[in-house]
Coordinates of C-alpha atoms in Angstrom, one line a residue:
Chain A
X1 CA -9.6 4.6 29.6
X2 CA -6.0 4.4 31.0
X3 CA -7.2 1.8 33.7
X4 CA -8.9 -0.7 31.2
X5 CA -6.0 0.2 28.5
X6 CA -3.5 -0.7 31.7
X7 CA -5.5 -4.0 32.5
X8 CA -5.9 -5.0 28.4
X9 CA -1.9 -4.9 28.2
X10 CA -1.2 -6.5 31.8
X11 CA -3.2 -9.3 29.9
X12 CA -1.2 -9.4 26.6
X13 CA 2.1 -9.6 29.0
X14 CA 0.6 -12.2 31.5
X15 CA 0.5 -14.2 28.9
X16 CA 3.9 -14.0 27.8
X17 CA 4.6 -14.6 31.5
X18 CA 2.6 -17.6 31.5
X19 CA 4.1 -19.3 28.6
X20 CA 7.5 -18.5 30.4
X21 CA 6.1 -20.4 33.5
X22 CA 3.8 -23.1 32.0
X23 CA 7.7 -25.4 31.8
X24 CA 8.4 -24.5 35.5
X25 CA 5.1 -25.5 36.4
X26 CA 5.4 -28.9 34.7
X27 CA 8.5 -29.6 36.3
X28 CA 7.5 -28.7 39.7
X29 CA 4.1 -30.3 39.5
X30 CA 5.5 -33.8 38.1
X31 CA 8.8 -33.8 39.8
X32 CA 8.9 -31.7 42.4
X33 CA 12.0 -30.0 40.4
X34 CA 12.2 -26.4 40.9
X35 CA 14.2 -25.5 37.9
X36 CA 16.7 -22.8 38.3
X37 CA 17.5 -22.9 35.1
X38 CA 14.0 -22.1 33.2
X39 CA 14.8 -18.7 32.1
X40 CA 18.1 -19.6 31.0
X41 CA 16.7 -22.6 29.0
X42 CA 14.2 -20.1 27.3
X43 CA 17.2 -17.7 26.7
X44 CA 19.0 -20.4 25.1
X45 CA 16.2 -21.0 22.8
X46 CA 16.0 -17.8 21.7
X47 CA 19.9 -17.7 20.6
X48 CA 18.9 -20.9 18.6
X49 CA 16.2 -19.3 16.8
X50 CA 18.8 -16.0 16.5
X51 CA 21.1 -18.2 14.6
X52 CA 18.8 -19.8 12.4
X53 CA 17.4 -15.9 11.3
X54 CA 20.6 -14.9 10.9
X55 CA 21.4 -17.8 8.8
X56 CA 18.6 -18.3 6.4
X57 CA 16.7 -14.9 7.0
X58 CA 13.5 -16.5 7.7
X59 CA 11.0 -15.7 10.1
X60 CA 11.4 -16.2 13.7
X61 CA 8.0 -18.0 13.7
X62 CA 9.8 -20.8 11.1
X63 CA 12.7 -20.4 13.4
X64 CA 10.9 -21.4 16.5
X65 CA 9.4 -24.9 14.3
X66 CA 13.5 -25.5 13.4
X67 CA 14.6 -25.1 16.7
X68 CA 11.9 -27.3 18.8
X69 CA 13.1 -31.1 17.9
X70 CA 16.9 -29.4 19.7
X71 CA 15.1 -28.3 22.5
X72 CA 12.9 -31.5 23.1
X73 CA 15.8 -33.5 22.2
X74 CA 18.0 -31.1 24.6
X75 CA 15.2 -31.3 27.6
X76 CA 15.1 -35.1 27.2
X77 CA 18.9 -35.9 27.4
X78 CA 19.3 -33.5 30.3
X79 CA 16.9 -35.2 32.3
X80 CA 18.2 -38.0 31.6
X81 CA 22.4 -37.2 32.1
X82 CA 21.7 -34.5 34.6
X83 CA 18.2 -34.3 36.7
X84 CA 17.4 -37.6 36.7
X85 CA 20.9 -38.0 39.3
X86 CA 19.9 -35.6 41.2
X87 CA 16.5 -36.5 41.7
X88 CA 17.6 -39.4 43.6
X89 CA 19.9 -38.1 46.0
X90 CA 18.2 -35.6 47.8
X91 CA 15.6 -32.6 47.3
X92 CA 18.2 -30.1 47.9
X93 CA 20.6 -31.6 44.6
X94 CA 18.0 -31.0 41.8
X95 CA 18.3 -27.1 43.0
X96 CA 22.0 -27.0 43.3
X97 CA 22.5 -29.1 39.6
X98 CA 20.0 -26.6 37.3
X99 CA 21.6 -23.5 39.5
X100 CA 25.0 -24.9 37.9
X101 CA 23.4 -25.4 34.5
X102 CA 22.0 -21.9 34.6
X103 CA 25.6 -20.6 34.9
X104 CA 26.9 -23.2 32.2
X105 CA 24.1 -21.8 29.8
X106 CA 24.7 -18.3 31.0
X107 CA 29.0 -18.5 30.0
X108 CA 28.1 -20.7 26.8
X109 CA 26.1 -18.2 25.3
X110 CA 28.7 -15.4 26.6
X111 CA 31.5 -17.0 25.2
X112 CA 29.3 -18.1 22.0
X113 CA 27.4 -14.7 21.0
X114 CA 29.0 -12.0 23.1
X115 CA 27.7 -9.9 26.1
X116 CA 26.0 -8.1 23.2
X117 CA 21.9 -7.2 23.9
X118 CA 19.9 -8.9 20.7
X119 CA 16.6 -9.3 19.4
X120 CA 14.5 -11.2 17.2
X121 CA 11.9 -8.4 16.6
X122 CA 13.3 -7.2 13.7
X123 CA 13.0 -9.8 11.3
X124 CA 9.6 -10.5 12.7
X125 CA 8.5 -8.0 10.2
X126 CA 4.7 -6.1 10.9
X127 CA 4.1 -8.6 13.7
X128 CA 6.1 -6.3 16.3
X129 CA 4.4 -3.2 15.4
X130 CA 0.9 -3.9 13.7
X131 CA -2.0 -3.2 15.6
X132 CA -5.9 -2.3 16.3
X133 CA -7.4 1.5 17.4
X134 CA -10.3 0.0 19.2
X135 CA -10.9 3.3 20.2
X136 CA -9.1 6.5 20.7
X137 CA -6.5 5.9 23.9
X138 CA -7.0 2.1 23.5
X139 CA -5.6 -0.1 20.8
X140 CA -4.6 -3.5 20.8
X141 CA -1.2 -4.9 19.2
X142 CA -1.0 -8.0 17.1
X143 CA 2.0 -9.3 18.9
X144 CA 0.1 -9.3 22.4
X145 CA -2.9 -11.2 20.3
X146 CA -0.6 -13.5 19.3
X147 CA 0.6 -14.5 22.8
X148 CA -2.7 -14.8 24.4
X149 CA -3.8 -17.0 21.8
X150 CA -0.8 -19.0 21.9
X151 CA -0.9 -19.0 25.2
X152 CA -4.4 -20.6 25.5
X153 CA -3.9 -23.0 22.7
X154 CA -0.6 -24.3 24.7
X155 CA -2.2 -24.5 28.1
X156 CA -5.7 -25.9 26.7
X157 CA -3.7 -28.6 24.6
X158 CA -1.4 -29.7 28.1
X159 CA -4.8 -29.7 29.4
X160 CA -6.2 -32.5 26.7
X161 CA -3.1 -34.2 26.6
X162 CA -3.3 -34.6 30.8
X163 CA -7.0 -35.4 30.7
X164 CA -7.3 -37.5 27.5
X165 CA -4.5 -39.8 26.6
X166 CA -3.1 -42.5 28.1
X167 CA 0.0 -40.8 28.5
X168 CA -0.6 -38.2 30.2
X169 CA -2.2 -40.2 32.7
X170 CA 0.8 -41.9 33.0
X171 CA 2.4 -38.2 33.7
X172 CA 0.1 -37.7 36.3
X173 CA -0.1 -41.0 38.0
X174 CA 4.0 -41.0 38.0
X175 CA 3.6 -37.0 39.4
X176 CA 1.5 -38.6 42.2
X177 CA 3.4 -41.7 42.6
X178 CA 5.7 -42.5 40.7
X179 CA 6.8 -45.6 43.3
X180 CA 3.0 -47.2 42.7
X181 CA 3.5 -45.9 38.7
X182 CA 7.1 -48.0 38.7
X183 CA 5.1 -51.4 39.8
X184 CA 2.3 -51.1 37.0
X185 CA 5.1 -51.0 34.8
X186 CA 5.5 -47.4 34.0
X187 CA 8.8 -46.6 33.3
X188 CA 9.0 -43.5 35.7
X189 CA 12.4 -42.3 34.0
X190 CA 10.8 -41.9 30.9
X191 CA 7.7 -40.0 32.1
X192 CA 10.0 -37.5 33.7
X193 CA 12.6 -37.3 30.6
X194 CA 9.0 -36.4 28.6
X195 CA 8.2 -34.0 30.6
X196 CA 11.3 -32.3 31.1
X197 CA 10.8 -32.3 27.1
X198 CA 7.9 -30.4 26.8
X199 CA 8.9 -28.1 29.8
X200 CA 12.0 -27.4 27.9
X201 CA 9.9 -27.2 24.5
X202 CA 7.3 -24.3 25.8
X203 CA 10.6 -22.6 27.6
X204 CA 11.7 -22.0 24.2
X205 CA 8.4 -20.5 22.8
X206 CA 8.7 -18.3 25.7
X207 CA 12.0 -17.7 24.4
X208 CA 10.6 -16.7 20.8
X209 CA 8.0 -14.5 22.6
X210 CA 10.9 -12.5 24.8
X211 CA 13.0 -12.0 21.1
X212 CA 10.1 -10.9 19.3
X213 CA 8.7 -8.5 22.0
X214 CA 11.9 -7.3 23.6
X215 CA 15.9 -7.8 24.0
X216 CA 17.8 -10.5 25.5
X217 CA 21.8 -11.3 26.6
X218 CA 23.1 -14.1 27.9
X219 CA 22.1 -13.3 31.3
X220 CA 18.8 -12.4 30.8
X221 CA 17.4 -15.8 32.0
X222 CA 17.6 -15.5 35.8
X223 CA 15.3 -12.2 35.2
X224 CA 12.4 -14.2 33.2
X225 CA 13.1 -17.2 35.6
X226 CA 11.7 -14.4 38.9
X227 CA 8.9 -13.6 36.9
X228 CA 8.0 -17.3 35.7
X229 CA 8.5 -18.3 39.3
X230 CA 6.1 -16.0 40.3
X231 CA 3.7 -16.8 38.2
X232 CA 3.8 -20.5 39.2
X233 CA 3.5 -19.5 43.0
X234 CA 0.6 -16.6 42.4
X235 CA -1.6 -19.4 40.5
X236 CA -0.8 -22.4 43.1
X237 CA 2.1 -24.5 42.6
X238 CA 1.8 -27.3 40.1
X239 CA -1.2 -25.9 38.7
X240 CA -1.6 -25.9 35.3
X241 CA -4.5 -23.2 35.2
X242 CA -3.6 -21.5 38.0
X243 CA -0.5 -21.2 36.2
X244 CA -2.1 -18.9 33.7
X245 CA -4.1 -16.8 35.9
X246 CA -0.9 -16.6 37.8
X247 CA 0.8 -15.3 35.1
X248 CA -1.7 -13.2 33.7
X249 CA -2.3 -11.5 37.4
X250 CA 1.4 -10.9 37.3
X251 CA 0.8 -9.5 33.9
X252 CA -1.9 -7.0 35.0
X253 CA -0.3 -6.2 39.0
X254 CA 3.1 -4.9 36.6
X255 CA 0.9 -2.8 34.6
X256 CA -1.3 -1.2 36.8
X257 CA 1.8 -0.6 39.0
X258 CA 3.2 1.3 36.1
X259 CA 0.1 3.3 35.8
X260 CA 0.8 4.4 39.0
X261 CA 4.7 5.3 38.8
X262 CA 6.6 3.9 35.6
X263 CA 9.0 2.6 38.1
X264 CA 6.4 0.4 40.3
X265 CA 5.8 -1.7 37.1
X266 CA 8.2 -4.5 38.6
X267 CA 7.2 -3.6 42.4
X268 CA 3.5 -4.3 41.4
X269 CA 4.2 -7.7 40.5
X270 CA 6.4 -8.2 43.8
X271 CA 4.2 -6.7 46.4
X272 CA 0.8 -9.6 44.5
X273 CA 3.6 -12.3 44.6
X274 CA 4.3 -11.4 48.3
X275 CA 1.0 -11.2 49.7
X276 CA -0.1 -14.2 47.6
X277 CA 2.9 -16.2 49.9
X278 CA 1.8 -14.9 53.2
X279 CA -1.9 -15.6 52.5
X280 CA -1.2 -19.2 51.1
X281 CA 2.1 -20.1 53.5
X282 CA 1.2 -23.4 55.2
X283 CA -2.0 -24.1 53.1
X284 CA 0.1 -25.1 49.7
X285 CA -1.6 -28.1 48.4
X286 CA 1.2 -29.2 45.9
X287 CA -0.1 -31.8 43.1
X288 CA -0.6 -31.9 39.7
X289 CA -4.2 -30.5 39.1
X290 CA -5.3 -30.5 35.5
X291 CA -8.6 -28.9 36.8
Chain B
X1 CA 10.4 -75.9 36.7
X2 CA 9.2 -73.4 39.2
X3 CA 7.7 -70.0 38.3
X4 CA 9.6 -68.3 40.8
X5 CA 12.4 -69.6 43.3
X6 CA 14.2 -67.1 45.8
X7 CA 17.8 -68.3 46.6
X8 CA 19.3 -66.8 50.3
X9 CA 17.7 -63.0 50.0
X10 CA 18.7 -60.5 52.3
X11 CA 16.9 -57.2 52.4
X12 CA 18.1 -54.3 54.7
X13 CA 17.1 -50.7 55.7
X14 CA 20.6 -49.3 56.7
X15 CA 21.7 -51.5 59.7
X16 CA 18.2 -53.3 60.2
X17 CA 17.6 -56.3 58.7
X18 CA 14.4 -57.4 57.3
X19 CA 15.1 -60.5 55.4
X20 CA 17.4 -63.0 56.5
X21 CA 18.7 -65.4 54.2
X22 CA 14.8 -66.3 52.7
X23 CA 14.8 -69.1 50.0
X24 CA 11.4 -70.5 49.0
X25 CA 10.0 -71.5 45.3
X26 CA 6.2 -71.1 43.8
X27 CA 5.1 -73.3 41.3
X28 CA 2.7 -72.8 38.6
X29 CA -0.5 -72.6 39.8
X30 CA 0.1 -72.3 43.2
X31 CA -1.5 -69.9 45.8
X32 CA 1.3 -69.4 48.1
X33 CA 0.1 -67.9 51.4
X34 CA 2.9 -65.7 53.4
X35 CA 2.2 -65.1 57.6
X36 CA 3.9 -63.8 60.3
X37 CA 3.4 -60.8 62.4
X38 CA 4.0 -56.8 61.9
X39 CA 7.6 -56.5 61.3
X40 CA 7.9 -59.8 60.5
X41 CA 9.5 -59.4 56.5
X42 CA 6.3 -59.9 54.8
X43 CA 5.9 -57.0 52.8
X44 CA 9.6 -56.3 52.6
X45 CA 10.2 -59.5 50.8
X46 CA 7.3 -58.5 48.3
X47 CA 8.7 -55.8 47.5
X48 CA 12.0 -57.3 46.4
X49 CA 10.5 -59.7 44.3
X50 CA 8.2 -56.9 42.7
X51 CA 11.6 -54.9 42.6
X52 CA 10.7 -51.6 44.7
X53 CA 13.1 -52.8 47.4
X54 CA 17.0 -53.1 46.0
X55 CA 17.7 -56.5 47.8
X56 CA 21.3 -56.6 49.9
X57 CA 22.1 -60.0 48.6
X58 CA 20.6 -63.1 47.4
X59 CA 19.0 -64.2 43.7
X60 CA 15.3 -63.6 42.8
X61 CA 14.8 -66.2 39.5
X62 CA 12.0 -65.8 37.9
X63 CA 10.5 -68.2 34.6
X64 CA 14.5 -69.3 34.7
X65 CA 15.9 -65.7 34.4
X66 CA 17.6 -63.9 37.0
X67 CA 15.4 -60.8 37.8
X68 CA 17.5 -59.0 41.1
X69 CA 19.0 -56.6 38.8
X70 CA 15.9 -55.5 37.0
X71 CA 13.8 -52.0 37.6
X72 CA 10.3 -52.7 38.6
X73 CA 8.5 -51.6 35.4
X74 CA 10.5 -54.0 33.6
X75 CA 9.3 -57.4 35.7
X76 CA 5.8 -56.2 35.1
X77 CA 6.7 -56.5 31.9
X78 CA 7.3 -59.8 32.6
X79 CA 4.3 -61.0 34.0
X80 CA 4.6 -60.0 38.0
X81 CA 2.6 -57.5 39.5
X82 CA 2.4 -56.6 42.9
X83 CA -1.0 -55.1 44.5
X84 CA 0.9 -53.2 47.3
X85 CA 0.6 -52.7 51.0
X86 CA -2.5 -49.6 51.5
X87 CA -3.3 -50.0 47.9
X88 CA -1.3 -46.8 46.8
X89 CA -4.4 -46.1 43.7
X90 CA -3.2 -42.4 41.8
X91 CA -5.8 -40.7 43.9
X92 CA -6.2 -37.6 41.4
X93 CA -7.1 -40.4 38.4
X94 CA -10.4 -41.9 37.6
X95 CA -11.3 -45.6 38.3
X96 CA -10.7 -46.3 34.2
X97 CA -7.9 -44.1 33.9
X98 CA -5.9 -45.9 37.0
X99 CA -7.0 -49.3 34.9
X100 CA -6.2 -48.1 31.7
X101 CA -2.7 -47.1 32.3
X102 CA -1.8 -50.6 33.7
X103 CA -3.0 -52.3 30.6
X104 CA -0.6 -54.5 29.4
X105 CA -0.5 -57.9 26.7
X106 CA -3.8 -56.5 24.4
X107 CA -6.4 -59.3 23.5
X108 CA -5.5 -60.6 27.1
X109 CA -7.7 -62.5 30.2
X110 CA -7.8 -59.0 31.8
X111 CA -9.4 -56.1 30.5
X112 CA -11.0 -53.2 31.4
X113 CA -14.3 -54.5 31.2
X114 CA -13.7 -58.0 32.5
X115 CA -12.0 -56.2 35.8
X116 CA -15.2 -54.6 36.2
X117 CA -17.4 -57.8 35.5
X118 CA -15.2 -59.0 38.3
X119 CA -15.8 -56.7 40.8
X120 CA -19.1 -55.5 40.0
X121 CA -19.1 -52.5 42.6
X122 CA -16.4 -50.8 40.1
X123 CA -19.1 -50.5 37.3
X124 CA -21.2 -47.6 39.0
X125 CA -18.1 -45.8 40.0
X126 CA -15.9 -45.9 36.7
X127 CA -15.6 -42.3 36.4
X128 CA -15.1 -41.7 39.8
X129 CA -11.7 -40.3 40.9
X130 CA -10.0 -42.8 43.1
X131 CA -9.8 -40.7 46.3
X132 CA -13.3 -40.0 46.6
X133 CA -13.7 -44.4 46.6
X134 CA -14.3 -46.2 49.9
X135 CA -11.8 -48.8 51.4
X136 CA -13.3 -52.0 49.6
X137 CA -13.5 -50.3 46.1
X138 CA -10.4 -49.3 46.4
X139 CA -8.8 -52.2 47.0
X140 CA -11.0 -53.6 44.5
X141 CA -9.4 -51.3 42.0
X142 CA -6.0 -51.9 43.2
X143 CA -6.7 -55.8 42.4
X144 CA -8.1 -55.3 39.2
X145 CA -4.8 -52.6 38.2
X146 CA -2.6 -55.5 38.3
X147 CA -4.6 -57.8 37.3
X148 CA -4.9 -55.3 34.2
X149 CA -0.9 -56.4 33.7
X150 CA -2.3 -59.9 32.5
X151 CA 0.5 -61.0 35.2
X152 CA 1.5 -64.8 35.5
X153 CA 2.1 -64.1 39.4
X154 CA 0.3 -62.1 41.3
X155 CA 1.9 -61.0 44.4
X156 CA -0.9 -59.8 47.4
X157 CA 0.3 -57.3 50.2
X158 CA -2.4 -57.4 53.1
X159 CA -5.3 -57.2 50.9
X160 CA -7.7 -57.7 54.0
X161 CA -6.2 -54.6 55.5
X162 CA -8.6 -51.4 56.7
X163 CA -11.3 -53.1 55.3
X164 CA -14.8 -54.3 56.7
X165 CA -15.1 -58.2 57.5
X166 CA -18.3 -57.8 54.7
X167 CA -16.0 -56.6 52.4
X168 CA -13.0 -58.6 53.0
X169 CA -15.2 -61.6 52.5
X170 CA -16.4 -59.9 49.4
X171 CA -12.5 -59.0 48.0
X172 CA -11.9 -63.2 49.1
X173 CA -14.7 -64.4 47.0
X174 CA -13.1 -62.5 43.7
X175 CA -9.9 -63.5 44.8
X176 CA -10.8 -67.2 44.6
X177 CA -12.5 -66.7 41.5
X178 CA -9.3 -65.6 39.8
X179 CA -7.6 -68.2 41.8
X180 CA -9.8 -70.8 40.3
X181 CA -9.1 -69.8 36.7
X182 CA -4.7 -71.3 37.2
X183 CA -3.6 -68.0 38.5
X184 CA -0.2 -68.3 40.6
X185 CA -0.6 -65.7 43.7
X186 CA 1.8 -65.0 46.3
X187 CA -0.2 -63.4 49.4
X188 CA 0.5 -61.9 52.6
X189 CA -2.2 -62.1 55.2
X190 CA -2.5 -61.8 59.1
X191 CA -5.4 -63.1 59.3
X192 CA -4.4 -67.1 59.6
X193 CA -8.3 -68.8 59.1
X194 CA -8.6 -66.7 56.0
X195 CA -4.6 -67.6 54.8
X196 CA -5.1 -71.6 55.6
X197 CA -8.5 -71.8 53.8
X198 CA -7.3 -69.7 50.3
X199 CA -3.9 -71.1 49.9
X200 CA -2.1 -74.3 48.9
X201 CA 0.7 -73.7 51.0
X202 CA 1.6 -71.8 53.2
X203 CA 5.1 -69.9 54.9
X204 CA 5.4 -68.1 58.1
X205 CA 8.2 -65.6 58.6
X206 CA 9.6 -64.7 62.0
X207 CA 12.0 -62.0 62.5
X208 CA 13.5 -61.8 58.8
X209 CA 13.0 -65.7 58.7
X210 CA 10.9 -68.5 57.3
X211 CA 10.4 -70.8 60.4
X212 CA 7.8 -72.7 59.2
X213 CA 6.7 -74.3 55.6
X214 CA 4.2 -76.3 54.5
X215 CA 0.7 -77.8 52.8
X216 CA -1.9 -75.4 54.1
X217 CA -4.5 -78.7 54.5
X218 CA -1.4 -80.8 56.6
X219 CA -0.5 -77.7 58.9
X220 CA -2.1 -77.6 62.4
X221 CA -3.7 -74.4 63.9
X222 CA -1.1 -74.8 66.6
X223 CA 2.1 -75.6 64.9
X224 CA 1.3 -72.1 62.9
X225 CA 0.5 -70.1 65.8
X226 CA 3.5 -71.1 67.9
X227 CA 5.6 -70.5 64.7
X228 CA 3.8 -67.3 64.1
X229 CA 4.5 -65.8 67.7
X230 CA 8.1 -67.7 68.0
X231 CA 7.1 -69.9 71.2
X232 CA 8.7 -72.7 70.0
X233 CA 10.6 -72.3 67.4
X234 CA 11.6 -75.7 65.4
X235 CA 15.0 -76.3 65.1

């Protein structure tokens, strides 16, 4: 019962994982941006949402819908002022420009909210602590439902939007050529300011989910940008569904590690991530998939 | 007035080159044919005028505006389109979708369907993702993506390339059909019968250079191929 309790729970926080990756994954997979500063983009969202609460006690949920336009509107200029610069100069300069922005966020937020440790959990009311006895030893919390079904309904409408409209076409033709996608008269800028926009836009629902289900400081992005990471390289960079799996392997390697030694719950993760690199090094087929 | 008239263009990669000083016009109508060997400036030159190469110096005018400083979406916009050098299709993306997302000017000549009345080898493989096409369809498809554009000049980059003489012959035929219907094309083609029997005029480039110009029908064989190789080059 402690095993498939272990594995149910490792689910319920893959997905959080995966939502926290599914922006990374974008970015990599269209521009071949590896954005350092992911976590601290989620982080950021989740001070915005922390701000609204605190200002008009409502929910986090109604937070998250108030904050969104920002953060699209935030993703889309920083492409725009920032990564779409560095794109151009060299691979090497999109790393070194987000690793500078993850500091600026990091200090902004210091100097903004304090060093203090916060959380959105408790003003998310019964969400945080209802749940299900399936049976005795094994019960299922509404929060981790939550998640996984968000996490499905995010990754299964990237996956229409990709496959179905004309837009996202245009995302993936630009991901796999954006030279070819400039001289049909695709604006390549564009595509890339979109889809720092949505990366940006599901960074902050990770952000909502991290509030809700734990703490966060300003310097807790660099710790969900390792695990996001490592999501994105466990399920095959650029992949959207690998992405999930990725995350939700993550998920279940932390928790069974924990059922092992409370302290291996991190290691577990490392030690999939790690062999997952050795066993894929050299064989990396790096596109957009949407299959 | 011409369509399109290149003043003195210079195009360079660092310290090389590749266009020297190139002025030429194309008139409405026209099907300009553009020889020379590899290296020659051919496809470089294409490029510019599509706007994927950043020219070193020179004007590009285009319906009486000056295009040079103008990204490359934005002169599609305007009616150029550029089928380029190894057809570059978006491999992961159906025949439709890499159609689709080209469309441009609704209610147009070009649609989706009339592309694929055009080249009737498309129709069975609509749904098919581009890299699993063979040479001729895809070049097929990478004609018919910017003819999706509804462009008013078509620029050609070695559409004979890779491909079978069967199909070449095939891709010719269509070409001449859209040829037929008053487009304005700008081509680039090594093979000189198939250049001197599709186009009105023609220009061969020699090291960065346009050493020879003129009416495809008034050229002779010789004159081109001594232009072409640089044996004797006119003054």
């Amino acid at each position: 019962m402690n095993l498939i309790n272990a594995i149910l729970q490792g689910i319920f926080l893959g997905a959080f994982y995966a939502v926290l990756a599914c922006g990374l994954s974008i970015m990599f997979g269209v521009m071949r941006i590896i954005n350092l500063a992911h976590g601290d983009l989620a982080v950021l969202g989740a001070y915005l949402m922390l701000v609204v609460v605190e200002h008009t006690g409502v929910s986090p949920l109604i937070a998250f819908v108030a904050a969104l336009p920002l953060m699209i509107a935030f993703g889309y200029v920083l492409h725009v002022i920032v990564l779409e610069r560095s794109i151009k100069s060299s691979i090497l300069t999109p790393l070194l420009a987000t690793f500078g922005l993850s500091i600026v966020i990091q200090n902004v937020l210091q100097l903004t909210f304090s060093p203090d440790v916060r959380s959105l959990g408790g003003s998310a009311g019964s969400l945080t602590t209802a749940s299900w006895q399936v049976v005795s030893g094994l019960s299922i919390s509404a929060l981790g439902v939550v998640i996984l079904a968000v996490a499905l309904v995010v990754f299964g409408a990237l996956q229409l939007f990709l496959s179905r409209t004309r837009a996202g076409w245009m995302m993936r033709a630009t991901a796999e050529d954006a030279d070819a996608a400039e001289l049909i008269g695709i604006n390549s800028k564009r595509v890339y300011a979109g889809a720092t926009a949505i990366a940006v836009a599901i960074a902050a629902l990770g952000g909502l989910f991290l509030g809700i289900r734990s703490v966060f400081d300003p310097v807790s992005g660099p710790t969900q940008l390792i695990f996001a990471f490592e999501a994105v390289v466990i399920g095959g960079m650029g992949s959207l569904w690998g992405t999930l799996l990725g995350g939700l392997t993550l998920g279940v390697a932390q928790t069974l590690g924990a059922q092992i030694q409370p302290q291996f719950a991190v290691l577990g993760g490392h030690l999939v991530f790690l062999a997952v690199l050795i066993l894929r090094f050299g064989t990396g087929r790096v596109v957009l998939r949407t299959a | 007035m011409s369509l399109l008239s290149v003043d003195g263009l210079d195009c360079r990669y660092g310290l090389l080159q590749a266009v020297r000083d190139v002025s030429f016009e194309i008139n409405n109508g026209e099907t300009l044919a553009l020889i020379g060997a590899n290296g020659a400036g051919k496809t470089t030159l294409l490029r510019a005028i599509a706007g994927a190469h950043r020219p070193h110096g020179g004007r590009i005018t285009y319906n009486g505006r000056d295009i040079g400083g103008l990204a490359a979406h934005r002169r599609v916009g305007l009616g150029l389109a550029l089928v380029p050098e190894g057809r570059r299709l978006f491999p992961g993306l159906t025949v439709e979708e890499n159609l689709r997302i080209a469309a441009r000017g609704l209610g147009r000549r070009w649609t989706v369907q009339t592309v694929l009345d055009l080249f009737p080898i498309l129709q069975p493989r609509r749904h098919a993702v581009a890299a699993s096409l063979s040479g001729g369809e895809q070049q097929a498809v990478a004609i018919g993506r910017a003819l999706m554009g509804n462009p008013s000049l078509l620029l050609l980059d070695e559409v004979s390339l890779g491909l079978a003489p069967v199909v070449v012959d095939a891709v010719y035929r269509s070409l001449k059909d859209i040829i037929a219907e008053g487009a304005t094309v700008l081509l680039v083609e090594q093979d000189l019968t198939r250049a001197l029997k599709v186009a009105t005029r023609v220009l061969c480039m020699l090291e960065g250079r346009i050493v020879l110009e003129g009416e495809a029908r008034s050229l002779d064989r010789d004159r081109v191929v001594s232009a072409y190789f640089g044996l004797r080059r006119p003054a």
